[in-house]
PDB file as gemmi writes it, atoms N, CA and C in Angstrom:
CRYST1    1.000    1.000    1.000  90.00  90.00  90.00 P 1                      
ATOM      1  N   GLN A   1      16.564 -17.758  61.914  1.00  0.00           N  
ATOM      2  CA  GLN A   1      17.496 -18.104  61.263  1.00  0.00           C  
ATOM      3  C   GLN A   1      16.904 -17.972  59.778  1.00  0.00           C  
ATOM      4  N   VAL A   2      18.039 -18.716  58.805  1.00  0.00           N  
ATOM      5  CA  VAL A   2      17.809 -17.424  57.298  1.00  0.00           C  
ATOM      6  C   VAL A   2      17.581 -18.745  56.474  1.00  0.00           C  
ATOM      7  N   GLN A   3      16.891 -18.452  56.277  1.00  0.00           N  
ATOM      8  CA  GLN A   3      16.336 -19.805  54.699  1.00  0.00           C  
ATOM      9  C   GLN A   3      16.296 -18.455  53.243  1.00  0.00           C  
ATOM     10  N   LEU A   4      16.975 -19.382  52.420  1.00  0.00           N  
ATOM     11  CA  LEU A   4      16.653 -18.699  51.468  1.00  0.00           C  
ATOM     12  C   LEU A   4      16.281 -20.230  50.629  1.00  0.00           C  
ATOM     13  N   VAL A   5      15.321 -20.378  49.703  1.00  0.00           N  
ATOM     14  CA  VAL A   5      14.515 -21.346  49.117  1.00  0.00           C  
ATOM     15  C   VAL A   5      14.268 -21.889  48.267  1.00  0.00           C  
ATOM     16  N   GLU A   6      15.359 -22.591  47.064  1.00  0.00           N  
ATOM     17  CA  GLU A   6      15.200 -21.720  44.884  1.00  0.00           C  
ATOM     18  C   GLU A   6      14.335 -23.035  45.421  1.00  0.00           C  
ATOM     19  N   SER A   7      13.344 -22.571  44.018  1.00  0.00           N  
ATOM     20  CA  SER A   7      12.432 -23.828  43.192  1.00  0.00           C  
ATOM     21  C   SER A   7      12.102 -23.516  41.756  1.00  0.00           C  
ATOM     22  N   GLY A   8      11.619 -24.416  40.850  1.00  0.00           N  
ATOM     23  CA  GLY A   8      11.427 -24.402  39.181  1.00  0.00           C  
ATOM     24  C   GLY A   8      12.040 -24.261  38.972  1.00  0.00           C  
ATOM     25  N   GLY A   9      13.477 -24.975  39.601  1.00  0.00           N  
ATOM     26  CA  GLY A   9      14.467 -25.782  38.028  1.00  0.00           C  
ATOM     27  C   GLY A   9      14.129 -27.519  37.349  1.00  0.00           C  
ATOM     28  N   GLY A  10      14.455 -27.162  37.009  1.00  0.00           N  
ATOM     29  CA  GLY A  10      13.968 -29.036  35.826  1.00  0.00           C  
ATOM     30  C   GLY A  10      14.829 -28.723  33.819  1.00  0.00           C  
ATOM     31  N   LEU A  11      14.598 -29.752  33.075  1.00  0.00           N  
ATOM     32  CA  LEU A  11      14.374 -29.906  32.549  1.00  0.00           C  
ATOM     33  C   LEU A  11      14.009 -29.831  31.309  1.00  0.00           C  
ATOM     34  N   VAL A  12      14.762 -28.720  30.287  1.00  0.00           N  
ATOM     35  CA  VAL A  12      13.978 -28.282  29.965  1.00  0.00           C  
ATOM     36  C   VAL A  12      14.640 -28.380  27.980  1.00  0.00           C  
ATOM     37  N   GLN A  13      13.810 -28.323  27.747  1.00  0.00           N  
ATOM     38  CA  GLN A  13      14.737 -28.086  25.933  1.00  0.00           C  
ATOM     39  C   GLN A  13      15.007 -26.748  25.233  1.00  0.00           C  
ATOM     40  N   PRO A  14      15.830 -26.875  24.591  1.00  0.00           N  
ATOM     41  CA  PRO A  14      15.945 -25.654  23.807  1.00  0.00           C  
ATOM     42  C   PRO A  14      15.270 -25.191  23.202  1.00  0.00           C  
ATOM     43  N   GLY A  15      15.294 -23.378  23.586  1.00  0.00           N  
ATOM     44  CA  GLY A  15      13.536 -22.273  23.213  1.00  0.00           C  
ATOM     45  C   GLY A  15      12.565 -22.206  23.674  1.00  0.00           C  
ATOM     46  N   GLY A  16      12.678 -23.753  25.417  1.00  0.00           N  
ATOM     47  CA  GLY A  16      12.119 -23.763  26.341  1.00  0.00           C  
ATOM     48  C   GLY A  16      11.802 -22.340  27.053  1.00  0.00           C  
ATOM     49  N   SER A  17      11.325 -22.355  28.111  1.00  0.00           N  
ATOM     50  CA  SER A  17      11.303 -21.342  28.572  1.00  0.00           C  
ATOM     51  C   SER A  17      10.996 -22.078  30.754  1.00  0.00           C  
ATOM     52  N   LEU A  18      11.798 -21.341  31.844  1.00  0.00           N  
ATOM     53  CA  LEU A  18      11.094 -21.308  33.182  1.00  0.00           C  
ATOM     54  C   LEU A  18      11.415 -20.657  33.709  1.00  0.00           C  
ATOM     55  N   ARG A  19      11.007 -21.085  34.798  1.00  0.00           N  
ATOM     56  CA  ARG A  19      10.442 -19.685  36.072  1.00  0.00           C  
ATOM     57  C   ARG A  19      11.282 -19.874  37.571  1.00  0.00           C  
ATOM     58  N   LEU A  20      12.106 -19.600  37.941  1.00  0.00           N  
ATOM     59  CA  LEU A  20      13.063 -20.034  39.280  1.00  0.00           C  
ATOM     60  C   LEU A  20      11.984 -18.943  40.232  1.00  0.00           C  
ATOM     61  N   SER A  21      11.813 -19.132  41.136  1.00  0.00           N  
ATOM     62  CA  SER A  21      11.428 -18.476  42.920  1.00  0.00           C  
ATOM     63  C   SER A  21      12.085 -19.026  43.592  1.00  0.00           C  
ATOM     64  N   CYS A  22      12.221 -17.792  44.575  1.00  0.00           N  
ATOM     65  CA  CYS A  22      12.995 -17.951  46.041  1.00  0.00           C  
ATOM     66  C   CYS A  22      12.725 -17.080  46.955  1.00  0.00           C  
ATOM     67  N   ALA A  23      12.508 -18.296  48.268  1.00  0.00           N  
ATOM     68  CA  ALA A  23      11.261 -17.370  48.412  1.00  0.00           C  
ATOM     69  C   ALA A  23      12.771 -17.409  50.115  1.00  0.00           C  
ATOM     70  N   ALA A  24      11.961 -16.122  50.623  1.00  0.00           N  
ATOM     71  CA  ALA A  24      13.456 -16.085  51.775  1.00  0.00           C  
ATOM     72  C   ALA A  24      12.858 -15.709  53.257  1.00  0.00           C  
ATOM     73  N   SER A  25      13.433 -16.120  54.164  1.00  0.00           N  
ATOM     74  CA  SER A  25      12.754 -15.869  55.268  1.00  0.00           C  
ATOM     75  C   SER A  25      14.253 -15.765  56.126  1.00  0.00           C  
ATOM     76  N   GLY A  26      13.794 -14.769  57.233  1.00  0.00           N  
ATOM     77  CA  GLY A  26      14.998 -14.520  58.890  1.00  0.00           C  
ATOM     78  C   GLY A  26      15.254 -13.473  57.731  1.00  0.00           C  
ATOM     79  N   ILE A  27      15.438 -12.828  56.832  1.00  0.00           N  
ATOM     80  CA  ILE A  27      16.352 -11.112  56.389  1.00  0.00           C  
ATOM     81  C   ILE A  27      15.987 -10.853  56.575  1.00  0.00           C  
ATOM     82  N   ILE A  28      15.869  -9.417  56.065  1.00  0.00           N  
ATOM     83  CA  ILE A  28      14.787  -8.059  56.015  1.00  0.00           C  
ATOM     84  C   ILE A  28      14.371  -7.473  54.642  1.00  0.00           C  
ATOM     85  N   PHE A  29      13.608  -8.560  53.905  1.00  0.00           N  
ATOM     86  CA  PHE A  29      13.846  -8.585  52.290  1.00  0.00           C  
ATOM     87  C   PHE A  29      13.693  -7.403  52.034  1.00  0.00           C  
ATOM     88  N   SER A  30      12.995  -6.165  52.037  1.00  0.00           N  
ATOM     89  CA  SER A  30      12.643  -5.196  51.429  1.00  0.00           C  
ATOM     90  C   SER A  30      14.269  -4.595  51.573  1.00  0.00           C  
ATOM     91  N   ILE A  31      15.424  -4.328  52.096  1.00  0.00           N  
ATOM     92  CA  ILE A  31      16.537  -3.531  52.022  1.00  0.00           C  
ATOM     93  C   ILE A  31      17.332  -4.900  50.886  1.00  0.00           C  
ATOM     94  N   SER A  32      17.116  -6.015  51.021  1.00  0.00           N  
ATOM     95  CA  SER A  32      17.553  -6.969  50.617  1.00  0.00           C  
ATOM     96  C   SER A  32      18.475  -6.399  48.719  1.00  0.00           C  
ATOM     97  N   THR A  33      19.567  -6.727  48.569  1.00  0.00           N  
ATOM     98  CA  THR A  33      20.080  -6.802  47.428  1.00  0.00           C  
ATOM     99  C   THR A  33      19.769  -7.830  46.918  1.00  0.00           C  
ATOM    100  N   MET A  34      18.111  -8.890  45.658  1.00  0.00           N  
ATOM    101  CA  MET A  34      19.163 -10.280  45.639  1.00  0.00           C  
ATOM    102  C   MET A  34      18.966 -10.298  44.227  1.00  0.00           C  
ATOM    103  N   GLY A  35      19.881 -11.230  43.914  1.00  0.00           N  
ATOM    104  CA  GLY A  35      20.399 -12.010  42.781  1.00  0.00           C  
ATOM    105  C   GLY A  35      19.996 -13.553  42.585  1.00  0.00           C  
ATOM    106  N   TRP A  36      20.058 -13.335  41.742  1.00  0.00           N  
ATOM    107  CA  TRP A  36      20.920 -14.947  40.767  1.00  0.00           C  
ATOM    108  C   TRP A  36      22.177 -14.984  39.896  1.00  0.00           C  
ATOM    109  N   TYR A  37      22.382 -16.704  40.098  1.00  0.00           N  
ATOM    110  CA  TYR A  37      24.339 -16.733  40.187  1.00  0.00           C  
ATOM    111  C   TYR A  37      24.083 -17.778  39.910  1.00  0.00           C  
ATOM    112  N   ARG A  38      24.621 -18.639  38.831  1.00  0.00           N  
ATOM    113  CA  ARG A  38      24.447 -19.790  38.109  1.00  0.00           C  
ATOM    114  C   ARG A  38      26.439 -20.558  38.297  1.00  0.00           C  
ATOM    115  N   GLN A  39      26.186 -21.285  38.446  1.00  0.00           N  
ATOM    116  CA  GLN A  39      28.073 -22.315  38.033  1.00  0.00           C  
ATOM    117  C   GLN A  39      26.916 -22.939  37.572  1.00  0.00           C  
ATOM    118  N   ALA A  40      28.244 -23.859  36.330  1.00  0.00           N  
ATOM    119  CA  ALA A  40      28.078 -25.341  35.308  1.00  0.00           C  
ATOM    120  C   ALA A  40      29.346 -25.855  36.606  1.00  0.00           C  
ATOM    121  N   THR A  41      29.458 -26.804  35.579  1.00  0.00           N  
ATOM    122  CA  THR A  41      29.920 -28.038  35.550  1.00  0.00           C  
ATOM    123  C   THR A  41      31.343 -27.483  35.437  1.00  0.00           C  
ATOM    124  N   GLY A  42      32.937 -27.245  36.434  1.00  0.00           N  
ATOM    125  CA  GLY A  42      33.750 -26.898  36.273  1.00  0.00           C  
ATOM    126  C   GLY A  42      34.017 -25.195  35.743  1.00  0.00           C  
ATOM    127  N   LYS A  43      33.157 -24.501  35.959  1.00  0.00           N  
ATOM    128  CA  LYS A  43      33.175 -23.620  35.899  1.00  0.00           C  
ATOM    129  C   LYS A  43      32.878 -22.173  37.140  1.00  0.00           C  
ATOM    130  N   GLN A  44      33.297 -21.831  37.789  1.00  0.00           N  
ATOM    131  CA  GLN A  44      33.646 -20.580  38.178  1.00  0.00           C  
ATOM    132  C   GLN A  44      31.475 -20.332  38.635  1.00  0.00           C  
ATOM    133  N   ARG A  45      30.908 -19.966  39.749  1.00  0.00           N  
ATOM    134  CA  ARG A  45      29.704 -19.613  40.064  1.00  0.00           C  
ATOM    135  C   ARG A  45      29.868 -17.966  39.146  1.00  0.00           C  
ATOM    136  N   GLU A  46      28.592 -17.116  38.209  1.00  0.00           N  
ATOM    137  CA  GLU A  46      28.511 -15.718  38.094  1.00  0.00           C  
ATOM    138  C   GLU A  46      27.251 -15.905  38.136  1.00  0.00           C  
ATOM    139  N   LEU A  47      27.381 -14.265  38.787  1.00  0.00           N  
ATOM    140  CA  LEU A  47      26.397 -13.867  38.176  1.00  0.00           C  
ATOM    141  C   LEU A  47      25.797 -13.410  37.212  1.00  0.00           C  
ATOM    142  N   VAL A  48      23.604 -13.979  37.107  1.00  0.00           N  
ATOM    143  CA  VAL A  48      22.984 -13.988  35.876  1.00  0.00           C  
ATOM    144  C   VAL A  48      22.234 -12.788  35.461  1.00  0.00           C  
ATOM    145  N   ALA A  49      22.009 -12.351  37.923  1.00  0.00           N  
ATOM    146  CA  ALA A  49      20.739 -11.069  37.684  1.00  0.00           C  
ATOM    147  C   ALA A  49      20.705 -10.857  38.718  1.00  0.00           C  
ATOM    148  N   GLN A  50      21.180  -9.271  39.102  1.00  0.00           N  
ATOM    149  CA  GLN A  50      20.317  -8.445  40.274  1.00  0.00           C  
ATOM    150  C   GLN A  50      19.455  -7.735  40.360  1.00  0.00           C  
ATOM    151  N   ILE A  51      18.726  -7.375  41.454  1.00  0.00           N  
ATOM    152  CA  ILE A  51      17.951  -6.528  41.404  1.00  0.00           C  
ATOM    153  C   ILE A  51      17.858  -6.455  42.567  1.00  0.00           C  
ATOM    154  N   THR A  52      17.936  -4.613  43.306  1.00  0.00           N  
ATOM    155  CA  THR A  52      18.734  -3.707  43.849  1.00  0.00           C  
ATOM    156  C   THR A  52      17.608  -3.424  44.818  1.00  0.00           C  
ATOM    157  N   SER A  53      16.656  -2.845  46.395  1.00  0.00           N  
ATOM    158  CA  SER A  53      15.714  -2.775  47.149  1.00  0.00           C  
ATOM    159  C   SER A  53      15.145  -1.523  46.247  1.00  0.00           C  
ATOM    160  N   SER A  54      15.655  -0.438  45.300  1.00  0.00           N  
ATOM    161  CA  SER A  54      15.154   0.038  44.928  1.00  0.00           C  
ATOM    162  C   SER A  54      14.100   0.014  43.713  1.00  0.00           C  
ATOM    163  N   GLY A  55      14.981  -1.672  43.039  1.00  0.00           N  
ATOM    164  CA  GLY A  55      15.076  -1.716  42.176  1.00  0.00           C  
ATOM    165  C   GLY A  55      15.739  -2.010  40.900  1.00  0.00           C  
ATOM    166  N   SER A  56      16.846  -1.671  40.683  1.00  0.00           N  
ATOM    167  CA  SER A  56      17.807  -1.138  40.066  1.00  0.00           C  
ATOM    168  C   SER A  56      18.037  -2.553  39.704  1.00  0.00           C  
ATOM    169  N   ILE A  57      18.079  -2.189  38.373  1.00  0.00           N  
ATOM    170  CA  ILE A  57      18.202  -4.355  37.702  1.00  0.00           C  
ATOM    171  C   ILE A  57      19.073  -4.470  37.330  1.00  0.00           C  
ATOM    172  N   ASN A  58      20.525  -5.405  36.943  1.00  0.00           N  
ATOM    173  CA  ASN A  58      21.570  -5.847  36.114  1.00  0.00           C  
ATOM    174  C   ASN A  58      21.242  -7.269  35.552  1.00  0.00           C  
ATOM    175  N   TYR A  59      21.640  -6.986  34.950  1.00  0.00           N  
ATOM    176  CA  TYR A  59      22.246  -8.607  33.974  1.00  0.00           C  
ATOM    177  C   TYR A  59      23.491  -9.126  33.598  1.00  0.00           C  
ATOM    178  N   ALA A  60      23.713  -9.887  33.014  1.00  0.00           N  
ATOM    179  CA  ALA A  60      24.920 -10.959  32.785  1.00  0.00           C  
ATOM    180  C   ALA A  60      24.481 -10.199  30.945  1.00  0.00           C  
ATOM    181  N   ASP A  61      25.377  -9.963  30.292  1.00  0.00           N  
ATOM    182  CA  ASP A  61      25.556 -10.410  29.287  1.00  0.00           C  
ATOM    183  C   ASP A  61      25.114 -11.799  27.784  1.00  0.00           C  
ATOM    184  N   SER A  62      25.560 -12.511  28.982  1.00  0.00           N  
ATOM    185  CA  SER A  62      24.418 -14.294  27.570  1.00  0.00           C  
ATOM    186  C   SER A  62      23.137 -14.120  28.288  1.00  0.00           C  
ATOM    187  N   VAL A  63      22.692 -13.639  29.075  1.00  0.00           N  
ATOM    188  CA  VAL A  63      21.497 -13.548  29.577  1.00  0.00           C  
ATOM    189  C   VAL A  63      20.375 -11.832  29.211  1.00  0.00           C  
ATOM    190  N   LYS A  64      20.716 -11.320  28.551  1.00  0.00           N  
ATOM    191  CA  LYS A  64      20.000  -9.916  28.473  1.00  0.00           C  
ATOM    192  C   LYS A  64      19.658 -10.270  27.168  1.00  0.00           C  
ATOM    193  N   GLY A  65      17.676  -9.815  27.236  1.00  0.00           N  
ATOM    194  CA  GLY A  65      16.361 -10.271  26.537  1.00  0.00           C  
ATOM    195  C   GLY A  65      16.128 -11.567  26.756  1.00  0.00           C  
ATOM    196  N   ARG A  66      16.477 -11.817  27.648  1.00  0.00           N  
ATOM    197  CA  ARG A  66      15.737 -13.458  27.101  1.00  0.00           C  
ATOM    198  C   ARG A  66      15.922 -13.703  28.962  1.00  0.00           C  
ATOM    199  N   PHE A  67      15.950 -13.794  30.019  1.00  0.00           N  
ATOM    200  CA  PHE A  67      15.994 -13.253  31.361  1.00  0.00           C  
ATOM    201  C   PHE A  67      15.253 -12.154  31.730  1.00  0.00           C  
ATOM    202  N   THR A  68      14.449 -12.463  32.224  1.00  0.00           N  
ATOM    203  CA  THR A  68      13.958 -11.202  33.590  1.00  0.00           C  
ATOM    204  C   THR A  68      13.855 -11.647  35.121  1.00  0.00           C  
ATOM    205  N   ILE A  69      14.458 -10.541  35.984  1.00  0.00           N  
ATOM    206  CA  ILE A  69      14.855 -10.957  37.299  1.00  0.00           C  
ATOM    207  C   ILE A  69      13.338  -9.453  37.545  1.00  0.00           C  
ATOM    208  N   SER A  70      12.957 -10.467  38.943  1.00  0.00           N  
ATOM    209  CA  SER A  70      11.562  -9.473  39.884  1.00  0.00           C  
ATOM    210  C   SER A  70      11.812 -10.199  40.540  1.00  0.00           C  
ATOM    211  N   ARG A  71      10.787  -8.827  42.183  1.00  0.00           N  
ATOM    212  CA  ARG A  71      10.723  -9.212  42.760  1.00  0.00           C  
ATOM    213  C   ARG A  71       9.138  -8.821  43.854  1.00  0.00           C  
ATOM    214  N   ASP A  72       9.331  -9.293  45.139  1.00  0.00           N  
ATOM    215  CA  ASP A  72       8.145 -10.172  44.838  1.00  0.00           C  
ATOM    216  C   ASP A  72       8.300  -8.653  46.911  1.00  0.00           C  
ATOM    217  N   ASN A  73       8.085  -7.727  47.152  1.00  0.00           N  
ATOM    218  CA  ASN A  73       8.033  -7.800  48.418  1.00  0.00           C  
ATOM    219  C   ASN A  73       7.384  -8.389  49.364  1.00  0.00           C  
ATOM    220  N   ALA A  74       5.954  -8.586  48.999  1.00  0.00           N  
ATOM    221  CA  ALA A  74       4.592  -9.033  50.439  1.00  0.00           C  
ATOM    222  C   ALA A  74       5.069 -10.504  50.332  1.00  0.00           C  
ATOM    223  N   LYS A  75       5.694 -11.059  49.254  1.00  0.00           N  
ATOM    224  CA  LYS A  75       5.409 -12.668  49.406  1.00  0.00           C  
ATOM    225  C   LYS A  75       7.157 -12.616  49.597  1.00  0.00           C  
ATOM    226  N   ASN A  76       8.165 -11.999  50.049  1.00  0.00           N  
ATOM    227  CA  ASN A  76       9.489 -12.083  50.475  1.00  0.00           C  
ATOM    228  C   ASN A  76      10.147 -13.046  49.343  1.00  0.00           C  
ATOM    229  N   THR A  77       9.729 -12.731  48.113  1.00  0.00           N  
ATOM    230  CA  THR A  77      10.135 -13.766  46.843  1.00  0.00           C  
ATOM    231  C   THR A  77      11.094 -13.232  45.112  1.00  0.00           C  
ATOM    232  N   VAL A  78      11.856 -13.609  45.414  1.00  0.00           N  
ATOM    233  CA  VAL A  78      13.170 -13.151  44.058  1.00  0.00           C  
ATOM    234  C   VAL A  78      12.426 -13.955  42.273  1.00  0.00           C  
ATOM    235  N   TYR A  79      12.278 -13.647  41.551  1.00  0.00           N  
ATOM    236  CA  TYR A  79      12.079 -14.674  41.156  1.00  0.00           C  
ATOM    237  C   TYR A  79      13.040 -14.150  39.044  1.00  0.00           C  
ATOM    238  N   LEU A  80      13.280 -15.404  38.862  1.00  0.00           N  
ATOM    239  CA  LEU A  80      14.319 -15.296  37.257  1.00  0.00           C  
ATOM    240  C   LEU A  80      13.431 -15.986  36.318  1.00  0.00           C  
ATOM    241  N   GLN A  81      12.157 -14.760  35.554  1.00  0.00           N  
ATOM    242  CA  GLN A  81      12.025 -15.236  33.749  1.00  0.00           C  
ATOM    243  C   GLN A  81      13.033 -15.607  33.416  1.00  0.00           C  
ATOM    244  N   MET A  82      13.474 -17.070  32.425  1.00  0.00           N  
ATOM    245  CA  MET A  82      13.798 -17.899  31.686  1.00  0.00           C  
ATOM    246  C   MET A  82      13.620 -18.217  30.697  1.00  0.00           C  
ATOM    247  N   ASN A  83      13.791 -17.539  29.955  1.00  0.00           N  
ATOM    248  CA  ASN A  83      12.771 -18.082  28.140  1.00  0.00           C  
ATOM    249  C   ASN A  83      14.156 -17.758  27.083  1.00  0.00           C  
ATOM    250  N   SER A  84      14.096 -18.553  25.673  1.00  0.00           N  
ATOM    251  CA  SER A  84      14.628 -19.236  24.936  1.00  0.00           C  
ATOM    252  C   SER A  84      16.688 -19.900  25.034  1.00  0.00           C  
ATOM    253  N   LEU A  85      15.552 -20.232  26.197  1.00  0.00           N  
ATOM    254  CA  LEU A  85      17.243 -20.953  27.243  1.00  0.00           C  
ATOM    255  C   LEU A  85      17.812 -22.154  25.981  1.00  0.00           C  
ATOM    256  N   LYS A  86      19.220 -21.320  26.198  1.00  0.00           N  
ATOM    257  CA  LYS A  86      20.499 -22.458  25.442  1.00  0.00           C  
ATOM    258  C   LYS A  86      20.944 -23.925  26.317  1.00  0.00           C  
ATOM    259  N   PRO A  87      21.802 -25.125  25.419  1.00  0.00           N  
ATOM    260  CA  PRO A  87      21.968 -25.522  26.622  1.00  0.00           C  
ATOM    261  C   PRO A  87      23.405 -25.278  27.137  1.00  0.00           C  
ATOM    262  N   GLU A  88      23.714 -23.563  27.011  1.00  0.00           N  
ATOM    263  CA  GLU A  88      25.194 -22.954  27.767  1.00  0.00           C  
ATOM    264  C   GLU A  88      24.270 -22.625  28.922  1.00  0.00           C  
ATOM    265  N   ASP A  89      22.960 -22.377  28.979  1.00  0.00           N  
ATOM    266  CA  ASP A  89      22.479 -21.956  29.669  1.00  0.00           C  
ATOM    267  C   ASP A  89      21.902 -22.469  31.363  1.00  0.00           C  
ATOM    268  N   THR A  90      22.912 -24.534  31.297  1.00  0.00           N  
ATOM    269  CA  THR A  90      23.073 -25.582  32.147  1.00  0.00           C  
ATOM    270  C   THR A  90      23.727 -25.121  32.835  1.00  0.00           C  
ATOM    271  N   ALA A  91      23.199 -25.550  34.133  1.00  0.00           N  
ATOM    272  CA  ALA A  91      23.718 -24.745  35.440  1.00  0.00           C  
ATOM    273  C   ALA A  91      23.440 -25.274  36.853  1.00  0.00           C  
ATOM    274  N   VAL A  92      24.037 -25.099  37.682  1.00  0.00           N  
ATOM    275  CA  VAL A  92      23.135 -24.742  39.586  1.00  0.00           C  
ATOM    276  C   VAL A  92      22.786 -23.410  39.136  1.00  0.00           C  
ATOM    277  N   TYR A  93      21.636 -22.745  39.636  1.00  0.00           N  
ATOM    278  CA  TYR A  93      20.822 -21.597  39.777  1.00  0.00           C  
ATOM    279  C   TYR A  93      21.566 -21.313  41.577  1.00  0.00           C  
ATOM    280  N   TYR A  94      21.809 -20.958  41.657  1.00  0.00           N  
ATOM    281  CA  TYR A  94      21.929 -20.028  43.131  1.00  0.00           C  
ATOM    282  C   TYR A  94      21.542 -18.633  43.213  1.00  0.00           C  
ATOM    283  N   CYS A  95      20.393 -17.796  44.784  1.00  0.00           N  
ATOM    284  CA  CYS A  95      20.070 -17.036  44.956  1.00  0.00           C  
ATOM    285  C   CYS A  95      21.163 -16.858  46.164  1.00  0.00           C  
ATOM    286  N   ARG A  96      20.982 -15.644  45.830  1.00  0.00           N  
ATOM    287  CA  ARG A  96      21.850 -14.511  47.170  1.00  0.00           C  
ATOM    288  C   ARG A  96      21.299 -13.594  47.524  1.00  0.00           C  
ATOM    289  N   ALA A  97      21.444 -13.110  48.376  1.00  0.00           N  
ATOM    290  CA  ALA A  97      20.200 -12.227  49.763  1.00  0.00           C  
ATOM    291  C   ALA A  97      21.425 -10.908  49.962  1.00  0.00           C  
ATOM    292  N   GLN A  98      21.624 -10.263  49.714  1.00  0.00           N  
ATOM    293  CA  GLN A  98      22.707  -9.229  50.628  1.00  0.00           C  
ATOM    294  C   GLN A  98      21.935  -8.242  50.420  1.00  0.00           C  
ATOM    295  N   SER A  99      22.803  -7.493  52.173  1.00  0.00           N  
ATOM    296  CA  SER A  99      22.826  -6.308  52.974  1.00  0.00           C  
ATOM    297  C   SER A  99      23.476  -5.517  53.331  1.00  0.00           C  
ATOM    298  N   ARG A 100      23.807  -4.274  52.824  1.00  0.00           N  
ATOM    299  CA  ARG A 100      25.206  -3.767  52.998  1.00  0.00           C  
ATOM    300  C   ARG A 100      25.213  -2.565  54.067  1.00  0.00           C  
ATOM    301  N   THR A 101      24.014  -2.214  55.038  1.00  0.00           N  
ATOM    302  CA  THR A 101      23.621  -1.176  55.012  1.00  0.00           C  
ATOM    303  C   THR A 101      24.610  -1.313  57.063  1.00  0.00           C  
ATOM    304  N   VAL A 102      24.460  -0.350  57.709  1.00  0.00           N  
ATOM    305  CA  VAL A 102      25.268  -0.074  58.999  1.00  0.00           C  
ATOM    306  C   VAL A 102      24.676  -0.895  60.326  1.00  0.00           C  
ATOM    307  N   LEU A 103      23.095  -0.800  60.517  1.00  0.00           N  
ATOM    308  CA  LEU A 103      22.321  -2.428  61.267  1.00  0.00           C  
ATOM    309  C   LEU A 103      22.124  -3.410  60.223  1.00  0.00           C  
ATOM    310  N   PHE A 104      21.880  -3.685  59.811  1.00  0.00           N  
ATOM    311  CA  PHE A 104      22.267  -5.578  58.565  1.00  0.00           C  
ATOM    312  C   PHE A 104      22.637  -5.289  57.352  1.00  0.00           C  
ATOM    313  N   ASN A 105      24.029  -6.671  58.587  1.00  0.00           N  
ATOM    314  CA  ASN A 105      24.597  -6.503  57.299  1.00  0.00           C  
ATOM    315  C   ASN A 105      25.375  -7.585  56.994  1.00  0.00           C  
ATOM    316  N   TYR A 106      24.334  -8.341  55.929  1.00  0.00           N  
ATOM    317  CA  TYR A 106      24.939  -9.615  56.342  1.00  0.00           C  
ATOM    318  C   TYR A 106      24.480 -10.260  54.215  1.00  0.00           C  
ATOM    319  N   ASP A 107      24.853 -11.266  53.525  1.00  0.00           N  
ATOM    320  CA  ASP A 107      25.054 -11.512  53.044  1.00  0.00           C  
ATOM    321  C   ASP A 107      24.750 -14.049  52.721  1.00  0.00           C  
ATOM    322  N   TYR A 108      23.849 -13.909  52.056  1.00  0.00           N  
ATOM    323  CA  TYR A 108      22.964 -14.824  52.384  1.00  0.00           C  
ATOM    324  C   TYR A 108      23.120 -15.981  50.828  1.00  0.00           C  
ATOM    325  N   TRP A 109      23.314 -17.658  51.258  1.00  0.00           N  
ATOM    326  CA  TRP A 109      22.852 -18.417  49.776  1.00  0.00           C  
ATOM    327  C   TRP A 109      21.925 -19.031  50.276  1.00  0.00           C  
ATOM    328  N   GLY A 110      21.349 -19.088  48.696  1.00  0.00           N  
ATOM    329  CA  GLY A 110      20.869 -20.712  48.898  1.00  0.00           C  
ATOM    330  C   GLY A 110      21.557 -21.615  48.548  1.00  0.00           C  
ATOM    331  N   GLN A 111      20.348 -23.175  48.765  1.00  0.00           N  
ATOM    332  CA  GLN A 111      21.214 -24.509  48.262  1.00  0.00           C  
ATOM    333  C   GLN A 111      21.145 -25.048  46.845  1.00  0.00           C  
ATOM    334  N   GLY A 112      20.151 -23.744  46.536  1.00  0.00           N  
ATOM    335  CA  GLY A 112      20.514 -23.945  43.923  1.00  0.00           C  
ATOM    336  C   GLY A 112      20.505 -25.058  43.962  1.00  0.00           C  
ATOM    337  N   THR A 113      19.049 -24.929  42.456  1.00  0.00           N  
ATOM    338  CA  THR A 113      18.767 -25.253  41.787  1.00  0.00           C  
ATOM    339  C   THR A 113      19.083 -25.590  40.432  1.00  0.00           C  
ATOM    340  N   GLN A 114      18.773 -27.132  40.464  1.00  0.00           N  
ATOM    341  CA  GLN A 114      19.292 -27.169  38.694  1.00  0.00           C  
ATOM    342  C   GLN A 114      18.655 -27.438  37.259  1.00  0.00           C  
ATOM    343  N   VAL A 115      19.583 -25.860  36.817  1.00  0.00           N  
ATOM    344  CA  VAL A 115      18.704 -26.609  35.880  1.00  0.00           C  
ATOM    345  C   VAL A 115      18.920 -26.609  34.033  1.00  0.00           C  
ATOM    346  N   THR A 116      19.236 -27.222  33.643  1.00  0.00           N  
ATOM    347  CA  THR A 116      18.912 -28.780  32.893  1.00  0.00           C  
ATOM    348  C   THR A 116      18.861 -27.646  31.725  1.00  0.00           C  
ATOM    349  N   VAL A 117      18.892 -28.107  30.199  1.00  0.00           N  
ATOM    350  CA  VAL A 117      18.816 -27.523  28.593  1.00  0.00           C  
ATOM    351  C   VAL A 117      19.357 -27.991  27.811  1.00  0.00           C  
ATOM    352  N   SER A 118      18.310 -28.735  27.317  1.00  0.00           N  
ATOM    353  CA  SER A 118      18.676 -30.284  26.408  1.00  0.00           C  
ATOM    354  C   SER A 118      17.701 -30.677  25.708  1.00  0.00           C  
ATOM    355  N   SER A 119      18.217 -31.169  24.912  1.00  0.00           N  
ATOM    356  CA  SER A 119      17.337 -31.813  23.376  1.00  0.00           C  
ATOM    357  C   SER A 119      17.593 -33.424  24.131  1.00  0.00           C  
TER     358      SER A 119                                                      
END                                                                             
């Protein structure tokens, strides 16, 4: 049974920080591309940051320099450190796990965690 369990969301003031975690089970974490996406009310889901199995990283332009994605293969966990948060970062944040190998082909999503940036 595959599970992606996000945690760490909450209410934070502008300029503050949060650290999201996504604990994965039921997948081959070390070969998976892990990503963080977000969906604000009334908007489409968008990529925030992604890290491949080899450690290649890409970020949305809107979060470059403020957010940092990392992974711990020993803990089957991916993190998103969010600094200098802005009201426009308010959204539900989702974790995604993908693999596109011949033997392991999958695409799973977590249930999401709410991040609200407001004074």
